[in-house]
Amino acid sequence: MGVVENICVVLIVIILLGTIGMTIYFHMSGRKKWTTHLLVGSLAIMFTMSLPLLLNLRSEQEAEIEKVIASRKGRILDIEAIMSNEYPMRRGKANTIYKVTYQNENNQTNTAWYRGINHIGNIHETVRGSLPEQWYFEEDGPYPTLQTAQSIDELIIVAQDLQYNARQEHGRFSIYNREMPMLTFDHEQGHMELWETTSDDCLRFAVRLLEIHGITVNQGEFFNIAREYGGYGDPNKNITIRVNDQQLVIRSGIATGMAEVKYVRVTR
């Protein structure tokens, strides 16, 4: 933040603390009628002083939009902060969704959507109540859903919209509910971990992960196996699912509160 913004924050904090102290003083001294006037006046002052912060936040987000559109060799025609719910991605309480109309390098008019984070000081850092920063360009194709996602990157977008913490580290894809692990998947190692906290949504992610890697399973049958092995099943029991002209062999190894599903492709 700049000098002006820092000064505004300091003054707002001072006014807030002073208002709390004076409210307690008026209440204890029996002059309660002054409390309402104090609160109204303080709120008006704090709102006025917060305007530079809000305007600076908007300018930073618009600067980010201009930078990204320029990197695609586009020219911005219009930037609109959408106040309704008519946008493709989900919005957290601390997000602003922008509809960006621009011309691409072929002079075609297109629409992009930007989910900005309302974090004064760092618009790229998530805060409580926000979903991650996200771009969607309509010219790149439909916004991904769990059914249409064709890559891990698109699955991460879907998971974030469902307010899961999705990560891909060293080829290992993981979904957390806040910091609680729900599903991890490592195709190179041929295994998946399903934790007791795993929801039906996460099991659908598990099915889709297998499909993206060329393994199609019956969702209902897979759900039954996952629920049976949700941290309580028989670690020595194997389940075999037929996959087209091959077989998918699932072996479960129980750890504390977790079922590890190992799969191998076995020809007939």
Short mmCIF file of C-alpha atoms in Angstrom, two decimals:
data_model
loop_
_atom_site.label_atom_id
_atom_site.label_comp_id
_atom_site.label_asym_id
_atom_site.label_seq_id
_atom_site.Cartn_x
_atom_site.Cartn_y
_atom_site.Cartn_z
CA MET A 1 0.00 0.00 0.00
CA GLY A 2 1.05 3.59 -0.56
CA VAL A 3 1.58 6.26 2.10
CA VAL A 4 -1.98 7.60 1.83
CA GLU A 5 -3.51 4.15 2.22
CA ASN A 6 -1.32 3.38 5.26
CA ILE A 7 -2.32 6.65 6.91
CA CYS A 8 -6.01 5.90 6.28
CA VAL A 9 -5.70 2.45 7.86
CA VAL A 10 -3.95 3.85 10.94
CA LEU A 11 -6.55 6.59 11.39
CA ILE A 12 -9.45 4.18 10.94
CA VAL A 13 -7.98 1.89 13.62
CA ILE A 14 -7.50 4.86 15.98
CA ILE A 15 -11.09 6.05 15.42
CA LEU A 16 -12.43 2.53 15.93
CA LEU A 17 -10.55 2.04 19.20
CA GLY A 18 -11.54 5.52 20.34
CA THR A 19 -15.19 4.84 19.53
CA ILE A 20 -15.15 1.62 21.55
CA GLY A 21 -13.55 3.40 24.51
CA MET A 22 -15.95 6.36 24.42
CA THR A 23 -18.96 4.04 24.05
CA ILE A 24 -17.93 2.18 27.20
CA TYR A 25 -17.35 5.51 29.01
CA PHE A 26 -20.77 6.95 28.03
CA HIS A 27 -22.49 3.70 28.96
CA MET A 28 -20.89 3.56 32.43
CA SER A 29 -21.45 7.29 33.12
CA GLY A 30 -25.16 7.04 32.31
CA ARG A 31 -25.03 9.23 29.19
CA LYS A 32 -26.32 6.49 26.89
CA LYS A 33 -28.06 8.93 24.53
CA TRP A 34 -24.63 10.08 23.34
CA THR A 35 -23.74 6.56 22.26
CA THR A 36 -25.96 6.62 19.16
CA HIS A 37 -24.57 9.99 18.01
CA LEU A 38 -21.03 8.74 18.59
CA LEU A 39 -21.55 5.55 16.61
CA VAL A 40 -23.23 7.31 13.66
CA GLY A 41 -20.53 9.97 13.52
CA SER A 42 -17.70 7.46 13.78
CA LEU A 43 -19.17 5.22 11.06
CA ALA A 44 -19.55 8.21 8.73
CA ILE A 45 -15.94 9.26 9.31
CA MET A 46 -14.57 5.71 8.86
CA PHE A 47 -16.59 5.23 5.65
CA THR A 48 -15.23 8.51 4.24
CA MET A 49 -11.67 7.54 5.12
CA SER A 50 -12.06 4.06 3.63
CA LEU A 51 -12.95 5.46 0.18
CA PRO A 52 -9.27 5.91 -0.86
CA LEU A 53 -8.65 2.27 0.10
CA LEU A 54 -11.60 1.04 -1.96
CA LEU A 55 -10.65 3.19 -4.94
CA ASN A 56 -7.05 1.98 -4.76
CA LEU A 57 -8.23 -1.65 -4.62
CA ARG A 58 -10.36 -1.12 -7.75
CA SER A 59 -7.47 0.54 -9.60
CA GLU A 60 -5.09 -2.32 -8.70
CA GLN A 61 -7.56 -4.92 -9.97
CA GLU A 62 -8.14 -2.97 -13.19
CA ALA A 63 -4.37 -2.66 -13.67
CA GLU A 64 -4.09 -6.44 -13.33
CA ILE A 65 -6.84 -6.88 -15.93
CA GLU A 66 -5.06 -4.54 -18.35
CA LYS A 67 -1.78 -6.42 -17.86
CA VAL A 68 -3.31 -9.84 -18.54
CA ILE A 69 -5.28 -8.69 -21.60
CA ALA A 70 -2.14 -7.00 -22.99
CA SER A 71 -0.20 -10.26 -22.50
CA ARG A 72 -2.72 -11.88 -24.87
CA LYS A 73 -2.20 -9.02 -27.35
CA GLY A 74 -5.72 -7.79 -26.74
CA ARG A 75 -7.25 -4.33 -26.43
CA ILE A 76 -9.76 -3.62 -23.66
CA LEU A 77 -13.12 -2.19 -24.69
CA ASP A 78 -14.92 -2.30 -21.33
CA ILE A 79 -14.43 -3.42 -17.73
CA GLU A 80 -17.56 -3.97 -15.64
CA ALA A 81 -17.82 -5.11 -12.03
CA ILE A 82 -20.77 -7.52 -12.02
CA MET A 83 -23.10 -7.07 -9.06
CA SER A 84 -25.62 -9.76 -10.06
CA ASN A 85 -25.04 -13.53 -10.01
CA GLU A 86 -24.70 -13.78 -13.80
CA TYR A 87 -21.12 -14.99 -14.15
CA PRO A 88 -19.59 -18.42 -14.87
CA MET A 89 -17.42 -18.94 -11.79
CA ARG A 90 -18.42 -18.81 -8.16
CA ARG A 91 -17.76 -15.71 -6.06
CA GLY A 92 -16.69 -15.58 -2.43
CA LYS A 93 -17.69 -12.81 -0.05
CA ALA A 94 -14.28 -11.19 -0.50
CA ASN A 95 -14.21 -11.42 -4.30
CA THR A 96 -15.22 -9.07 -7.09
CA ILE A 97 -16.15 -10.51 -10.49
CA TYR A 98 -15.29 -8.42 -13.55
CA LYS A 99 -16.67 -8.85 -17.04
CA VAL A 100 -14.01 -7.75 -19.50
CA THR A 101 -14.88 -7.00 -23.12
CA TYR A 102 -11.82 -6.85 -25.38
CA GLN A 103 -10.61 -7.23 -28.96
CA ASN A 104 -8.09 -9.95 -29.65
CA GLU A 105 -5.20 -9.67 -32.09
CA ASN A 106 -7.55 -10.71 -34.93
CA ASN A 107 -9.87 -7.77 -34.08
CA GLN A 108 -12.57 -10.14 -32.84
CA THR A 109 -14.61 -8.96 -29.84
CA ASN A 110 -14.53 -11.43 -26.94
CA THR A 111 -15.47 -11.65 -23.29
CA ALA A 112 -13.27 -12.62 -20.35
CA TRP A 113 -14.16 -12.99 -16.68
CA TYR A 114 -11.84 -12.14 -13.82
CA ARG A 115 -12.39 -13.13 -10.19
CA GLY A 116 -10.41 -10.59 -8.18
CA ILE A 117 -9.59 -10.79 -4.49
CA ASN A 118 -10.57 -7.85 -2.29
CA HIS A 119 -7.34 -7.83 -0.33
CA ILE A 120 -5.99 -4.34 0.28
CA GLY A 121 -2.23 -4.57 -0.12
CA ASN A 122 -2.01 -7.80 -2.16
CA ILE A 123 -4.77 -8.61 -4.64
CA HIS A 124 -3.12 -11.96 -5.46
CA GLU A 125 -3.35 -13.38 -1.92
CA THR A 126 -6.49 -15.17 -0.74
CA VAL A 127 -8.15 -13.92 2.42
CA ARG A 128 -10.94 -15.22 4.64
CA GLY A 129 -14.14 -15.31 2.60
CA SER A 130 -12.42 -15.24 -0.79
CA LEU A 131 -11.99 -17.83 -3.51
CA PRO A 132 -8.67 -17.87 -5.40
CA GLU A 133 -7.94 -15.37 -8.15
CA GLN A 134 -9.22 -16.80 -11.44
CA TRP A 135 -9.45 -15.93 -15.14
CA TYR A 136 -11.79 -17.39 -17.75
CA PHE A 137 -11.61 -16.49 -21.44
CA GLU A 138 -14.70 -17.49 -23.40
CA GLU A 139 -12.65 -17.79 -26.60
CA ASP A 140 -10.68 -20.64 -24.99
CA GLY A 141 -13.80 -22.82 -24.70
CA PRO A 142 -16.56 -23.55 -22.16
CA TYR A 143 -15.93 -22.98 -18.49
CA PRO A 144 -14.88 -26.36 -17.03
CA THR A 145 -17.20 -28.51 -14.97
CA LEU A 146 -16.48 -31.80 -13.25
CA GLN A 147 -18.06 -33.65 -16.19
CA THR A 148 -16.20 -31.73 -18.92
CA ALA A 149 -12.77 -31.18 -17.32
CA GLN A 150 -10.04 -32.60 -19.55
CA SER A 151 -6.98 -31.95 -17.39
CA ILE A 152 -5.78 -31.62 -13.82
CA ASP A 153 -5.59 -27.83 -14.25
CA GLU A 154 -9.30 -27.72 -15.14
CA LEU A 155 -10.13 -30.00 -12.20
CA ILE A 156 -8.34 -27.56 -9.89
CA ILE A 157 -10.59 -24.75 -11.19
CA VAL A 158 -13.69 -26.88 -10.49
CA ALA A 159 -12.44 -27.80 -7.00
CA GLN A 160 -11.76 -24.16 -6.14
CA ASP A 161 -15.26 -23.19 -7.27
CA LEU A 162 -16.59 -25.85 -4.89
CA GLN A 163 -14.47 -24.16 -2.18
CA TYR A 164 -12.05 -27.06 -1.83
CA ASN A 165 -8.34 -26.43 -1.42
CA ALA A 166 -6.94 -28.26 -4.47
CA ARG A 167 -3.20 -28.68 -5.06
CA GLN A 168 -0.87 -30.37 -7.50
CA GLU A 169 2.61 -30.93 -6.16
CA HIS A 170 5.22 -33.15 -7.82
CA GLY A 171 2.55 -34.88 -9.92
CA ARG A 172 0.39 -35.59 -6.88
CA PHE A 173 -3.13 -34.12 -7.01
CA SER A 174 -4.80 -33.49 -3.64
CA ILE A 175 -8.13 -32.11 -2.43
CA TYR A 176 -8.52 -30.69 1.07
CA ASN A 177 -11.55 -29.33 2.87
CA ARG A 178 -9.76 -26.39 4.43
CA GLU A 179 -6.73 -28.28 5.78
CA MET A 180 -8.38 -31.70 6.16
CA PRO A 181 -7.22 -34.18 3.47
CA MET A 182 -10.04 -35.81 1.53
CA LEU A 183 -8.43 -37.29 -1.56
CA THR A 184 -4.94 -37.63 -3.00
CA PHE A 185 -4.13 -39.14 -6.38
CA ASP A 186 -0.80 -40.08 -7.97
CA HIS A 187 -1.23 -41.67 -11.38
CA GLU A 188 2.48 -42.44 -11.81
CA GLN A 189 2.47 -44.47 -8.61
CA GLY A 190 -0.92 -45.99 -9.42
CA HIS A 191 -2.67 -45.21 -6.17
CA MET A 192 -5.35 -43.06 -4.61
CA GLU A 193 -5.98 -42.25 -0.96
CA LEU A 194 -9.54 -41.73 0.26
CA TRP A 195 -9.94 -40.38 3.78
CA GLU A 196 -12.86 -40.71 6.16
CA THR A 197 -13.76 -37.09 5.50
CA THR A 198 -14.22 -37.74 1.78
CA SER A 199 -17.56 -36.48 0.49
CA ASP A 200 -19.56 -37.65 -2.52
CA ASP A 201 -18.19 -34.64 -4.40
CA CYS A 202 -14.65 -35.86 -3.80
CA LEU A 203 -15.58 -39.39 -4.87
CA ARG A 204 -16.86 -37.89 -8.13
CA PHE A 205 -13.46 -36.21 -8.49
CA ALA A 206 -11.84 -39.63 -7.97
CA VAL A 207 -13.93 -41.13 -10.78
CA ARG A 208 -13.14 -38.20 -13.07
CA LEU A 209 -9.42 -38.42 -12.28
CA LEU A 210 -9.43 -42.05 -13.39
CA GLU A 211 -11.36 -41.17 -16.55
CA ILE A 212 -8.88 -38.41 -17.47
CA HIS A 213 -6.15 -41.04 -17.24
CA GLY A 214 -8.02 -43.49 -19.45
CA ILE A 215 -9.69 -45.64 -16.77
CA THR A 216 -13.50 -45.66 -16.87
CA VAL A 217 -15.33 -47.14 -13.88
CA ASN A 218 -18.95 -47.46 -12.89
CA GLN A 219 -19.54 -44.55 -10.50
CA GLY A 220 -22.11 -46.34 -8.33
CA GLU A 221 -19.89 -49.40 -7.90
CA PHE A 222 -16.86 -47.24 -7.15
CA PHE A 223 -18.84 -45.28 -4.53
CA ASN A 224 -19.80 -48.51 -2.78
CA ILE A 225 -16.18 -49.66 -2.64
CA ALA A 226 -14.95 -46.29 -1.40
CA ARG A 227 -17.58 -46.14 1.35
CA GLU A 228 -16.80 -49.71 2.43
CA TYR A 229 -13.10 -48.84 2.66
CA GLY A 230 -13.57 -45.39 4.19
CA GLY A 231 -11.15 -46.17 6.97
CA TYR A 232 -13.02 -49.20 8.30
CA GLY A 233 -12.80 -51.95 5.67
CA ASP A 234 -10.89 -55.21 5.38
CA PRO A 235 -7.27 -54.40 4.39
CA ASN A 236 -6.80 -57.84 2.86
CA LYS A 237 -9.83 -57.79 0.58
CA ASN A 238 -9.38 -57.12 -3.14
CA ILE A 239 -12.08 -55.83 -5.47
CA THR A 240 -12.00 -56.31 -9.24
CA ILE A 241 -13.94 -54.06 -11.60
CA ARG A 242 -14.16 -54.90 -15.31
CA VAL A 243 -13.04 -52.03 -17.51
CA ASN A 244 -14.01 -52.61 -21.16
CA ASP A 245 -11.69 -55.38 -22.34
CA GLN A 246 -9.45 -55.07 -19.29
CA GLN A 247 -9.77 -55.29 -15.53
CA LEU A 248 -9.18 -52.70 -12.85
CA VAL A 249 -7.94 -54.38 -9.68
CA ILE A 250 -8.39 -52.27 -6.54
CA ARG A 251 -6.51 -53.27 -3.42
CA SER A 252 -7.22 -51.46 -0.17
CA GLY A 253 -4.61 -50.91 2.53
CA ILE A 254 -5.92 -49.33 5.69
CA ALA A 255 -4.03 -46.62 7.51
CA THR A 256 -5.41 -44.50 10.32
CA GLY A 257 -8.70 -43.19 9.02
CA MET A 258 -7.63 -43.65 5.41
CA ALA A 259 -8.15 -46.16 2.61
CA GLU A 260 -5.41 -46.49 0.00
CA VAL A 261 -6.72 -47.71 -3.33
CA LYS A 262 -4.06 -49.21 -5.57
CA TYR A 263 -4.97 -49.99 -9.14
CA VAL A 264 -3.28 -51.84 -11.96
CA ARG A 265 -4.33 -52.57 -15.52
CA VAL A 266 -4.58 -56.33 -16.05
CA THR A 267 -5.17 -57.82 -19.50
CA ARG A 268 -7.44 -60.85 -19.87
#
